[in-house]
mmCIF file of C-alpha atoms and ligand atoms in Angstrom:
data_model
loop_
_atom_site.group_PDB
_atom_site.id
_atom_site.type_symbol
_atom_site.label_atom_id
_atom_site.label_comp_id
_atom_site.label_asym_id
_atom_site.label_seq_id
_atom_site.Cartn_x
_atom_site.Cartn_y
_atom_site.Cartn_z
ATOM 1 C CA MET A 1 -0.088 0.035 -0.059
ATOM 2 C CA THR A 2 1.286 3.604 -0.967
ATOM 3 C CA PRO A 3 1.717 5.541 2.359
ATOM 4 C CA VAL A 4 -0.476 8.543 2.869
ATOM 5 C CA ASN A 5 1.612 11.463 1.712
ATOM 6 C CA ASN A 6 1.464 14.170 4.508
ATOM 7 C CA ALA A 7 2.899 17.496 3.817
ATOM 8 C CA ALA A 8 4.696 17.460 7.017
ATOM 9 C CA ASP A 9 6.256 14.539 6.089
ATOM 10 C CA ASN A 10 7.964 16.063 3.365
ATOM 11 C CA LEU A 11 9.453 18.878 4.906
ATOM 12 C CA ALA A 12 13.268 18.965 5.021
ATOM 13 C CA LEU A 13 13.214 21.017 7.800
ATOM 14 C CA ASN A 14 10.251 22.296 9.878
ATOM 15 C CA ILE A 15 10.866 25.203 12.356
ATOM 16 C CA GLN A 16 8.004 26.245 14.664
ATOM 17 C CA ASP A 17 8.021 29.312 17.202
ATOM 18 C CA LEU A 18 11.979 28.825 17.827
ATOM 19 C CA VAL A 19 13.561 31.029 20.469
ATOM 20 C CA LEU A 20 17.105 30.761 21.310
ATOM 21 C CA GLU A 21 19.370 32.985 23.157
ATOM 22 C CA PHE A 22 23.198 33.362 23.866
ATOM 23 C CA GLY A 23 24.605 34.153 27.131
ATOM 24 C CA HIS A 24 23.855 34.704 30.730
ATOM 25 C CA PRO A 25 21.898 37.652 32.562
ATOM 26 C CA PRO A 26 22.299 40.246 32.241
ATOM 27 C CA GLU A 27 24.167 39.667 29.010
ATOM 28 C CA VAL A 28 21.783 37.645 27.424
ATOM 29 C CA VAL A 29 21.335 38.083 23.491
ATOM 30 C CA ARG A 30 17.978 36.792 21.881
ATOM 31 C CA ALA A 31 19.023 35.623 18.291
ATOM 32 C CA LEU A 32 15.955 33.831 17.430
ATOM 33 C CA ASP A 33 12.908 35.602 18.662
ATOM 34 C CA GLY A 34 10.205 32.979 17.391
ATOM 35 C CA VAL A 35 11.197 31.719 14.172
ATOM 36 C CA THR A 36 8.585 29.992 12.144
ATOM 37 C CA LEU A 37 9.958 28.317 8.627
ATOM 38 C CA ALA A 38 8.809 25.269 6.863
ATOM 39 C CA VAL A 39 11.162 24.099 4.000
ATOM 40 C CA PRO A 40 9.626 21.368 1.749
ATOM 41 C CA GLY A 41 12.434 18.768 0.470
ATOM 42 C CA GLY A 42 14.280 19.959 -2.657
ATOM 43 C CA THR A 43 13.348 23.564 -2.303
ATOM 44 C CA ILE A 44 15.953 26.213 -2.845
ATOM 45 C CA LEU A 45 15.229 28.478 -0.064
ATOM 46 C CA GLY A 46 17.122 32.032 0.418
ATOM 47 C CA ILE A 47 17.511 33.227 3.748
ATOM 48 C CA VAL A 48 18.183 36.872 3.800
ATOM 49 C CA GLY A 49 18.612 39.882 5.925
ATOM 50 C CA GLU A 50 21.131 42.542 7.213
ATOM 51 C CA SER A 51 24.197 41.395 9.481
ATOM 52 C CA GLY A 52 23.124 40.066 12.972
ATOM 53 C CA SER A 53 19.506 39.343 12.115
ATOM 54 C CA GLY A 54 19.819 35.722 12.844
ATOM 55 C CA LYS A 55 20.576 33.624 9.538
ATOM 56 C CA SER A 56 23.743 31.979 10.636
ATOM 57 C CA THR A 57 21.939 31.116 13.915
ATOM 58 C CA ILE A 58 18.776 29.180 12.051
ATOM 59 C CA GLY A 59 21.433 27.553 9.895
ATOM 60 C CA PHE A 60 23.512 26.420 13.090
ATOM 61 C CA ALA A 61 20.550 25.486 15.014
ATOM 62 C CA ALA A 62 19.357 23.070 12.052
ATOM 63 C CA GLY A 63 22.486 21.036 12.736
ATOM 64 C CA ARG A 64 22.621 21.764 16.408
ATOM 65 C CA LEU A 65 26.125 23.539 15.817
ATOM 66 C CA MET A 66 25.703 25.687 19.180
ATOM 67 C CA PRO A 67 27.925 26.663 21.653
ATOM 68 C CA ASP A 68 27.841 24.188 24.339
ATOM 69 C CA GLY A 69 24.989 24.462 26.892
ATOM 70 C CA VAL A 70 22.862 26.347 24.183
ATOM 71 C CA ARG A 71 19.416 25.095 23.996
ATOM 72 C CA PRO A 72 16.216 26.714 22.634
ATOM 73 C CA LYS A 73 14.056 28.297 25.015
ATOM 74 C CA SER A 74 11.060 27.142 23.429
ATOM 75 C CA GLY A 75 9.715 26.073 19.923
ATOM 76 C CA GLU A 76 10.397 23.254 17.952
ATOM 77 C CA LEU A 77 13.358 22.121 15.172
ATOM 78 C CA THR A 78 12.583 19.235 12.932
ATOM 79 C CA LEU A 79 15.356 18.203 10.273
ATOM 80 C CA LEU A 80 14.212 15.547 8.027
ATOM 81 C CA GLY A 81 11.514 14.273 10.358
ATOM 82 C CA ARG A 82 13.607 14.077 13.595
ATOM 83 C CA SER A 83 13.291 16.765 16.158
ATOM 84 C CA VAL A 84 16.921 17.900 16.192
ATOM 85 C CA TRP A 85 17.247 18.396 19.972
ATOM 86 C CA ASP A 86 16.465 14.968 20.927
ATOM 87 C CA ILE A 87 18.999 13.200 18.623
ATOM 88 C CA GLU A 88 21.799 11.570 20.294
ATOM 89 C CA VAL A 89 25.072 12.988 20.287
ATOM 90 C CA GLU A 90 26.710 10.106 17.831
ATOM 91 C CA ASP A 91 23.533 10.249 15.720
ATOM 92 C CA MET A 92 23.548 13.936 15.245
ATOM 93 C CA GLN A 93 27.525 13.517 14.091
ATOM 94 C CA GLU A 94 26.237 10.940 11.772
ATOM 95 C CA ILE A 95 23.692 13.214 10.227
ATOM 96 C CA ARG A 96 26.326 15.926 9.848
ATOM 97 C CA GLN A 97 28.613 13.679 8.127
ATOM 98 C CA GLN A 98 25.767 11.935 5.860
ATOM 99 C CA GLU A 99 22.542 14.022 5.460
ATOM 100 C CA LEU A 100 23.172 17.634 6.341
ATOM 101 C CA ARG A 101 26.136 19.598 4.785
ATOM 102 C CA TYR A 102 27.630 22.865 5.564
ATOM 103 C CA VAL A 103 29.434 25.396 3.281
ATOM 104 C CA PHE A 104 30.760 28.592 4.495
ATOM 105 C CA GLN A 105 31.928 31.625 3.526
ATOM 106 C CA ASP A 106 35.855 30.977 3.703
ATOM 107 C CA PRO A 107 36.891 28.153 1.606
ATOM 108 C CA ILE A 108 40.569 28.093 2.629
ATOM 109 C CA ALA A 109 39.545 28.193 6.512
ATOM 110 C CA THR A 110 37.294 25.233 5.752
ATOM 111 C CA LEU A 111 39.866 23.181 4.243
ATOM 112 C CA ASP A 112 42.878 21.604 6.109
ATOM 113 C CA PRO A 113 45.820 23.059 5.039
ATOM 114 C CA THR A 114 48.025 20.112 5.844
ATOM 115 C CA LYS A 115 46.073 17.455 3.590
ATOM 116 C CA ARG A 116 46.267 17.658 -0.110
ATOM 117 C CA ILE A 117 42.700 18.294 -1.818
ATOM 118 C CA GLY A 118 42.348 14.624 -3.144
ATOM 119 C CA TRP A 119 42.573 13.415 0.267
ATOM 120 C CA GLN A 120 40.163 15.576 1.921
ATOM 121 C CA VAL A 121 37.617 14.804 -1.012
ATOM 122 C CA LYS A 122 38.171 11.119 -0.450
ATOM 123 C CA ASN A 123 37.664 11.257 3.036
ATOM 124 C CA ALA A 124 34.658 13.720 3.157
ATOM 125 C CA VAL A 125 32.281 10.654 3.375
ATOM 126 C CA ASN A 126 32.562 7.340 5.299
ATOM 127 C CA PRO A 127 33.659 4.916 3.819
ATOM 128 C CA PRO A 128 36.182 6.797 1.719
ATOM 129 C CA LEU A 129 35.565 7.664 -1.860
ATOM 130 C CA SER A 130 37.746 5.527 -4.637
ATOM 131 C CA ASP A 131 40.412 7.821 -6.362
ATOM 132 C CA GLU A 132 38.013 7.514 -9.748
ATOM 133 C CA ASP A 133 35.363 8.972 -7.735
ATOM 134 C CA VAL A 134 37.670 11.812 -6.169
ATOM 135 C CA VAL A 135 38.194 12.719 -9.895
ATOM 136 C CA ASN A 136 34.499 12.428 -10.916
ATOM 137 C CA SER A 137 33.590 14.605 -7.876
ATOM 138 C CA LEU A 138 35.924 17.221 -8.625
ATOM 139 C CA GLN A 139 34.652 17.219 -12.507
ATOM 140 C CA SER A 140 31.278 17.676 -11.516
ATOM 141 C CA VAL A 141 32.053 20.865 -9.737
ATOM 142 C CA GLY A 142 33.596 22.132 -12.973
ATOM 143 C CA LEU A 143 37.301 21.716 -12.063
ATOM 144 C CA THR A 144 38.425 20.183 -15.305
ATOM 145 C CA ASP A 145 41.802 19.264 -14.344
ATOM 146 C CA ALA A 146 40.727 17.388 -11.600
ATOM 147 C CA SER A 147 43.900 15.258 -11.141
ATOM 148 C CA ARG A 148 46.222 18.387 -10.644
ATOM 149 C CA VAL A 149 43.525 19.666 -8.246
ATOM 150 C CA ALA A 150 43.466 16.655 -6.504
ATOM 151 C CA ALA A 151 47.125 16.745 -5.939
ATOM 152 C CA ALA A 152 47.301 20.243 -4.894
ATOM 153 C CA TRP A 153 47.221 21.819 -1.459
ATOM 154 C CA PRO A 154 44.698 24.166 -0.351
ATOM 155 C CA HIS A 155 46.746 27.529 -0.276
ATOM 156 C CA GLU A 156 47.800 26.707 -4.335
ATOM 157 C CA LEU A 157 43.799 27.183 -5.140
ATOM 158 C CA SER A 158 41.942 30.396 -5.721
ATOM 159 C CA GLY A 159 39.091 31.259 -3.611
ATOM 160 C CA GLY A 160 36.809 30.335 -6.510
ATOM 161 C CA MET A 161 38.464 26.883 -6.979
ATOM 162 C CA ALA A 162 38.667 26.289 -3.187
ATOM 163 C CA GLN A 163 34.884 27.003 -2.816
ATOM 164 C CA ARG A 164 33.994 24.205 -5.505
ATOM 165 C CA VAL A 165 36.291 21.874 -3.821
ATOM 166 C CA VAL A 166 34.274 22.692 -0.716
ATOM 167 C CA ILE A 167 31.119 22.027 -2.725
ATOM 168 C CA ALA A 168 32.274 18.939 -4.167
ATOM 169 C CA MET A 169 32.974 17.690 -0.364
ATOM 170 C CA ALA A 170 29.675 18.892 0.498
ATOM 171 C CA THR A 171 27.611 16.905 -2.386
ATOM 172 C CA VAL A 172 29.498 13.608 -2.203
ATOM 173 C CA GLY A 173 27.556 10.622 -0.736
ATOM 174 C CA ASP A 174 24.194 11.251 -0.749
ATOM 175 C CA PRO A 175 23.241 14.517 1.312
ATOM 176 C CA LYS A 176 19.851 15.709 1.767
ATOM 177 C CA VAL A 177 20.193 19.594 2.898
ATOM 178 C CA ILE A 178 22.862 21.613 2.258
ATOM 179 C CA ILE A 179 23.127 24.997 4.324
ATOM 180 C CA ALA A 180 25.302 27.536 2.199
ATOM 181 C CA ASP A 181 25.983 30.221 4.879
ATOM 182 C CA GLU A 182 27.376 33.583 2.769
ATOM 183 C CA ALA A 183 29.083 30.943 0.488
ATOM 184 C CA THR A 184 30.110 33.572 -1.956
ATOM 185 C CA SER A 185 30.546 36.454 0.033
ATOM 186 C CA ALA A 186 34.388 36.395 0.133
ATOM 187 C CA LEU A 187 34.359 35.294 -3.839
ATOM 188 C CA ASP A 188 35.384 37.760 -6.646
ATOM 189 C CA ALA A 189 32.003 39.098 -8.414
ATOM 190 C CA SER A 190 33.135 37.087 -11.660
ATOM 191 C CA VAL A 191 32.830 33.634 -9.819
ATOM 192 C CA ILE A 192 29.739 34.324 -7.462
ATOM 193 C CA THR A 193 27.142 33.327 -10.151
ATOM 194 C CA ARG A 194 29.157 30.335 -11.391
ATOM 195 C CA VAL A 195 29.435 28.803 -7.634
ATOM 196 C CA LEU A 196 25.336 29.541 -7.185
ATOM 197 C CA GLU A 197 24.934 27.922 -10.487
ATOM 198 C CA LEU A 198 26.808 24.796 -9.263
ATOM 199 C CA LEU A 199 24.793 24.803 -5.817
ATOM 200 C CA ARG A 200 21.456 25.080 -7.876
ATOM 201 C CA ASP A 201 22.485 22.445 -10.358
ATOM 202 C CA GLN A 202 23.642 20.074 -7.709
ATOM 203 C CA SER A 203 20.069 20.690 -5.814
ATOM 204 C CA ARG A 204 18.260 20.154 -8.760
ATOM 205 C CA LYS A 205 19.990 17.159 -10.279
ATOM 206 C CA ARG A 206 19.991 15.430 -6.715
ATOM 207 C CA ASN A 207 16.814 16.920 -5.030
ATOM 208 C CA ILE A 208 18.852 18.426 -2.178
ATOM 209 C CA THR A 209 17.397 20.877 -0.053
ATOM 210 C CA LEU A 210 19.414 24.092 -0.243
ATOM 211 C CA LEU A 211 19.459 26.914 2.301
ATOM 212 C CA LEU A 212 21.384 30.039 0.901
ATOM 213 C CA LEU A 213 22.111 32.458 3.818
ATOM 214 C CA SER A 214 23.014 35.826 2.369
ATOM 215 C CA HIS A 215 22.793 39.724 3.077
ATOM 216 C CA ASN A 216 22.619 39.805 -0.610
ATOM 217 C CA LEU A 217 18.897 39.956 -1.573
ATOM 218 C CA ASN A 218 19.864 40.864 -5.332
ATOM 219 C CA ALA A 219 22.028 37.483 -5.789
ATOM 220 C CA MET A 220 19.139 35.372 -4.481
ATOM 221 C CA LYS A 221 16.674 36.321 -7.061
ATOM 222 C CA ARG A 222 17.795 34.042 -9.853
ATOM 223 C CA PHE A 223 18.382 31.139 -7.717
ATOM 224 C CA CYS A 224 15.853 30.347 -5.087
ATOM 225 C CA ASP A 225 12.419 29.030 -5.226
ATOM 226 C CA ARG A 226 11.541 30.751 -2.087
ATOM 227 C CA ILE A 227 12.731 33.602 0.001
ATOM 228 C CA ALA A 228 12.494 34.213 4.018
ATOM 229 C CA VAL A 229 13.662 37.732 5.020
ATOM 230 C CA VAL A 230 14.755 37.855 8.415
ATOM 231 C CA TYR A 231 14.879 40.510 10.999
ATOM 232 C CA ALA A 232 15.762 40.502 14.603
ATOM 233 C CA GLY A 233 15.510 36.824 14.762
ATOM 234 C CA ARG A 234 12.073 36.703 13.144
ATOM 235 C CA VAL A 235 11.008 35.541 9.528
ATOM 236 C CA VAL A 236 9.229 38.826 8.483
ATOM 237 C CA GLU A 237 8.270 37.831 5.117
ATOM 238 C CA HIS A 238 8.512 34.332 3.810
ATOM 239 C CA GLY A 239 6.960 33.509 -0.176
ATOM 240 C CA PRO A 240 7.717 32.408 -3.439
ATOM 241 C CA THR A 241 10.783 34.214 -5.077
ATOM 242 C CA GLN A 242 8.697 35.872 -7.749
ATOM 243 C CA GLU A 243 5.928 37.250 -5.518
ATOM 244 C CA VAL A 244 8.476 38.716 -3.053
ATOM 245 C CA PHE A 245 10.380 40.324 -5.669
ATOM 246 C CA ASN A 246 7.597 41.708 -7.770
ATOM 247 C CA ALA A 247 5.308 42.798 -4.936
ATOM 248 C CA PRO A 248 7.501 42.639 -1.597
ATOM 249 C CA ALA A 249 4.734 43.279 1.128
ATOM 250 C CA HIS A 250 6.571 44.108 4.171
ATOM 251 C CA PRO A 251 8.316 47.462 4.359
ATOM 252 C CA TYR A 252 11.599 45.805 5.455
ATOM 253 C CA THR A 253 11.819 43.423 2.480
ATOM 254 C CA GLN A 254 10.843 46.892 0.439
ATOM 255 C CA ALA A 255 13.860 48.745 2.021
ATOM 256 C CA LEU A 256 16.021 45.832 1.602
ATOM 257 C CA LEU A 257 15.232 45.389 -2.142
ATOM 258 C CA ALA A 258 15.553 49.168 -2.493
ATOM 259 C CA ALA A 259 19.233 48.905 -0.940
ATOM 260 C CA SER A 260 20.311 45.719 -2.750
ATOM 261 C CA ALA A 261 22.862 46.591 -5.700
ATOM 262 C CA GLY A 262 21.065 46.497 -8.998
ATOM 263 C CA HIS A 263 17.912 47.900 -8.019
ATOM 264 C CA GLU A 264 18.687 51.499 -8.194
ATOM 265 C CA LYS A 265 18.110 53.095 -11.701
ATOM 266 C CA PRO A 266 21.326 54.324 -13.559
ATOM 267 C CA GLY A 267 22.791 57.380 -11.950
ATOM 268 C CA GLU A 268 20.895 56.872 -8.961
ATOM 269 C CA MET A 269 22.667 56.684 -5.297
ATOM 270 C CA LEU A 270 22.009 53.154 -3.712
ATOM 271 C CA HIS A 271 19.397 53.625 -0.922
ATOM 272 C CA THR A 272 20.463 52.772 2.651
ATOM 273 C CA ILE A 273 17.963 51.978 5.305
ATOM 274 C CA PRO A 274 18.588 54.343 8.042
ATOM 275 C CA GLY A 275 19.351 52.768 11.512
ATOM 276 C CA ILE A 276 20.537 49.164 12.678
ATOM 277 C CA PRO A 277 18.671 46.058 13.652
ATOM 278 C CA PRO A 278 18.030 46.037 17.339
ATOM 279 C CA ALA A 279 20.087 43.487 19.562
ATOM 280 C CA LEU A 280 17.275 41.829 21.582
ATOM 281 C CA GLN A 281 17.698 41.000 25.103
ATOM 282 C CA GLY A 282 13.976 39.354 25.518
ATOM 283 C CA ALA A 283 11.003 39.031 23.480
ATOM 284 C CA SER A 284 10.286 42.197 21.268
ATOM 285 C CA LYS A 285 7.209 43.379 22.729
ATOM 286 C CA LYS A 286 6.360 45.198 19.541
ATOM 287 C CA CYS A 287 7.211 45.322 15.725
ATOM 288 C CA ALA A 288 11.157 45.171 15.820
ATOM 289 C CA PHE A 289 11.356 47.243 12.720
ATOM 290 C CA GLU A 290 9.108 49.893 13.789
ATOM 291 C CA PRO A 291 11.818 52.437 14.765
ATOM 292 C CA ARG A 292 13.185 52.131 11.050
ATOM 293 C CA CYS A 293 9.920 51.889 9.193
ATOM 294 C CA ARG A 294 8.475 54.545 7.278
ATOM 295 C CA PHE A 295 5.037 53.252 7.425
ATOM 296 C CA ALA A 296 4.872 52.589 10.996
ATOM 297 C CA LEU A 297 1.626 53.661 12.933
ATOM 298 C CA ARG A 298 2.386 54.703 16.566
ATOM 299 C CA ASN A 299 0.343 55.625 19.460
ATOM 300 C CA SER A 300 -2.671 54.337 17.990
ATOM 301 C CA GLY A 301 -3.971 51.321 19.804
ATOM 302 C CA GLU A 302 -4.125 47.673 19.591
ATOM 303 C CA LYS A 303 -2.691 47.608 16.194
ATOM 304 C CA SER A 304 -0.123 50.027 16.910
ATOM 305 C CA CYS A 305 3.340 48.891 15.405
ATOM 306 C CA ASP A 306 5.198 50.377 18.362
ATOM 307 C CA ARG A 307 2.928 48.614 20.995
ATOM 308 C CA THR A 308 1.730 45.185 19.786
ATOM 309 C CA ARG A 309 3.970 42.414 18.512
ATOM 310 C CA PRO A 310 2.813 41.200 14.951
ATOM 311 C CA GLU A 311 1.695 37.585 14.598
ATOM 312 C CA GLN A 312 2.117 35.674 11.162
ATOM 313 C CA ASP A 313 -0.628 36.475 8.623
ATOM 314 C CA ASN A 314 -0.943 34.943 5.222
ATOM 315 C CA ILE A 315 -1.170 36.862 1.929
ATOM 316 C CA THR A 316 -1.611 33.696 0.231
ATOM 317 C CA GLU A 317 -1.459 30.137 1.311
ATOM 318 C CA ASP A 318 2.370 29.868 0.800
ATOM 319 C CA TRP A 319 3.281 33.672 1.256
ATOM 320 C CA HIS A 320 3.404 34.567 4.787
ATOM 321 C CA ILE A 321 4.007 37.999 6.539
ATOM 322 C CA LEU A 322 4.491 39.708 10.041
ATOM 323 C CA CYS A 323 3.628 43.544 9.724
ATOM 324 C CA HIS A 324 0.307 45.113 11.170
ATOM 325 C CA ARG A 325 0.355 47.250 8.072
ATOM 326 C CA TRP A 326 0.545 45.018 5.059
ATOM 327 C CA ARG A 327 -3.440 45.145 4.185
ATOM 328 C CA ASP A 328 -3.444 48.919 4.422
ATOM 329 C CA LEU A 329 -0.226 49.301 2.196
ATOM 330 C CA GLN A 330 -1.410 46.974 -0.426
ATOM 331 C CA GLN A 331 -4.874 48.847 -0.554
ATOM 332 C CA GLU A 332 -2.926 52.157 -0.608
ATOM 333 C CA SER A 333 -0.606 51.186 -3.303
ATOM 334 C CA ASN A 334 -3.654 49.866 -5.467
HETATM 335 N N1 LIG B 401 27.871 32.530 19.627
HETATM 336 C C1 LIG B 401 27.267 33.418 19.891
HETATM 337 N N2 LIG B 401 27.104 34.202 20.985
HETATM 338 C C2 LIG B 401 26.478 35.316 21.618
HETATM 339 N N3 LIG B 401 25.942 36.061 20.365
HETATM 340 C C3 LIG B 401 25.753 35.598 19.383
HETATM 341 C C4 LIG B 401 26.639 34.017 19.119
HETATM 342 N N4 LIG B 401 26.169 33.881 17.692
HETATM 343 C C5 LIG B 401 25.203 34.926 17.381
HETATM 344 N N5 LIG B 401 25.044 35.799 18.281
HETATM 345 C C6 LIG B 401 24.135 37.156 18.037
HETATM 346 O O1 LIG B 401 22.890 36.442 17.522
HETATM 347 C C7 LIG B 401 22.415 37.441 16.682
HETATM 348 C C8 LIG B 401 22.175 36.742 15.258
HETATM 349 O O2 LIG B 401 23.445 36.572 14.787
HETATM 350 P P1 LIG B 401 23.571 35.830 13.558
HETATM 351 O O3 LIG B 401 22.775 34.590 13.381
HETATM 352 O O4 LIG B 401 25.187 35.569 13.396
HETATM 353 O O5 LIG B 401 23.097 36.759 12.176
HETATM 354 P P2 LIG B 401 23.585 36.827 10.825
HETATM 355 O O6 LIG B 401 24.024 35.539 10.133
HETATM 356 O O7 LIG B 401 22.093 37.160 10.253
HETATM 357 O O8 LIG B 401 24.491 38.191 10.667
HETATM 358 C C9 LIG B 401 23.413 38.685 16.806
HETATM 359 O O9 LIG B 401 22.903 39.898 17.460
HETATM 360 C C10 LIG B 401 24.742 37.750 17.031
HETATM 361 O O10 LIG B 401 25.386 39.089 17.844
HETATM 362 MG MG1 LIG B 402 25.808 35.144 9.401
#
């Protein structure tokens, strides 16, 4: 009998109202202030927001890569159907070796400087790859001179080549989820697109769920199925890439788009968003973006942006928002 396909069963990652803090009183930093985010298997999701908004913390939480003793205060995080905080230490290590992989900003720092590239690719999985598979894997990420790359030391590679090697290592075996945290931020502009294409092609070919964490919203447009915008530890807008780019509903998404390179008209200065994201020390009691928002309503009762914490609303079935004002703003713009 075919099993009933429940939508929740097909989620690679399911985060519900996750609250996570670092430090001890009075120095507590609330990095995640109630994150809700469901990611269907095989999706390419861009998680975007300014520095300090909580992108990396979401990525680390998925693999439980937190400093010792850090545990969520509340909420749920399910990876490939298993509650991450209930997984045994050895099983979590196994998951990080097999099913969940990371690609970070600095590929040279990710690679072991004392080992040749071929050895590192070979031993990226257990059991190790054959020499032939090492060469195949390097070729699959566009490194045509694979034998030479395999014999090289990390410091002999350019940043772009090294990041290709890291992606080869992240895709060998049978990974289900890859989290690429600012994976192209340290690369030259000329190779950013190629590295993103490579990640996208690997994801499409092998049904790998890909989370692209980036402060550069513009770079995500071509590569992501969906976009989640993070501000002060909450997902403030999450929807299909087309919709979010064509008709951003949250004032923060609008401001980010206006500030991202490529969206300015020729000869026009890049807009910046005045102010900085807050460092939260507890639950935000209002809209965290209110001090910087040009549409905020203040001192105006229950739906006041400076008094009431917004809860998730649905623009469509799969487009979510945290904003008191989104309906008014849509009416005004129509
Ligand atoms: N290990 C840590 N200890 C203390 N605070 C942290 C730690 N990691 C992150 N933070 C804080 O959590 C918030 C979110 O950070 P982060 O997830 O790194 O944001 P992003 O990746 O979007 O730049 C920031 O205020 C940051 O200072
Ligand atoms: Mg980060």
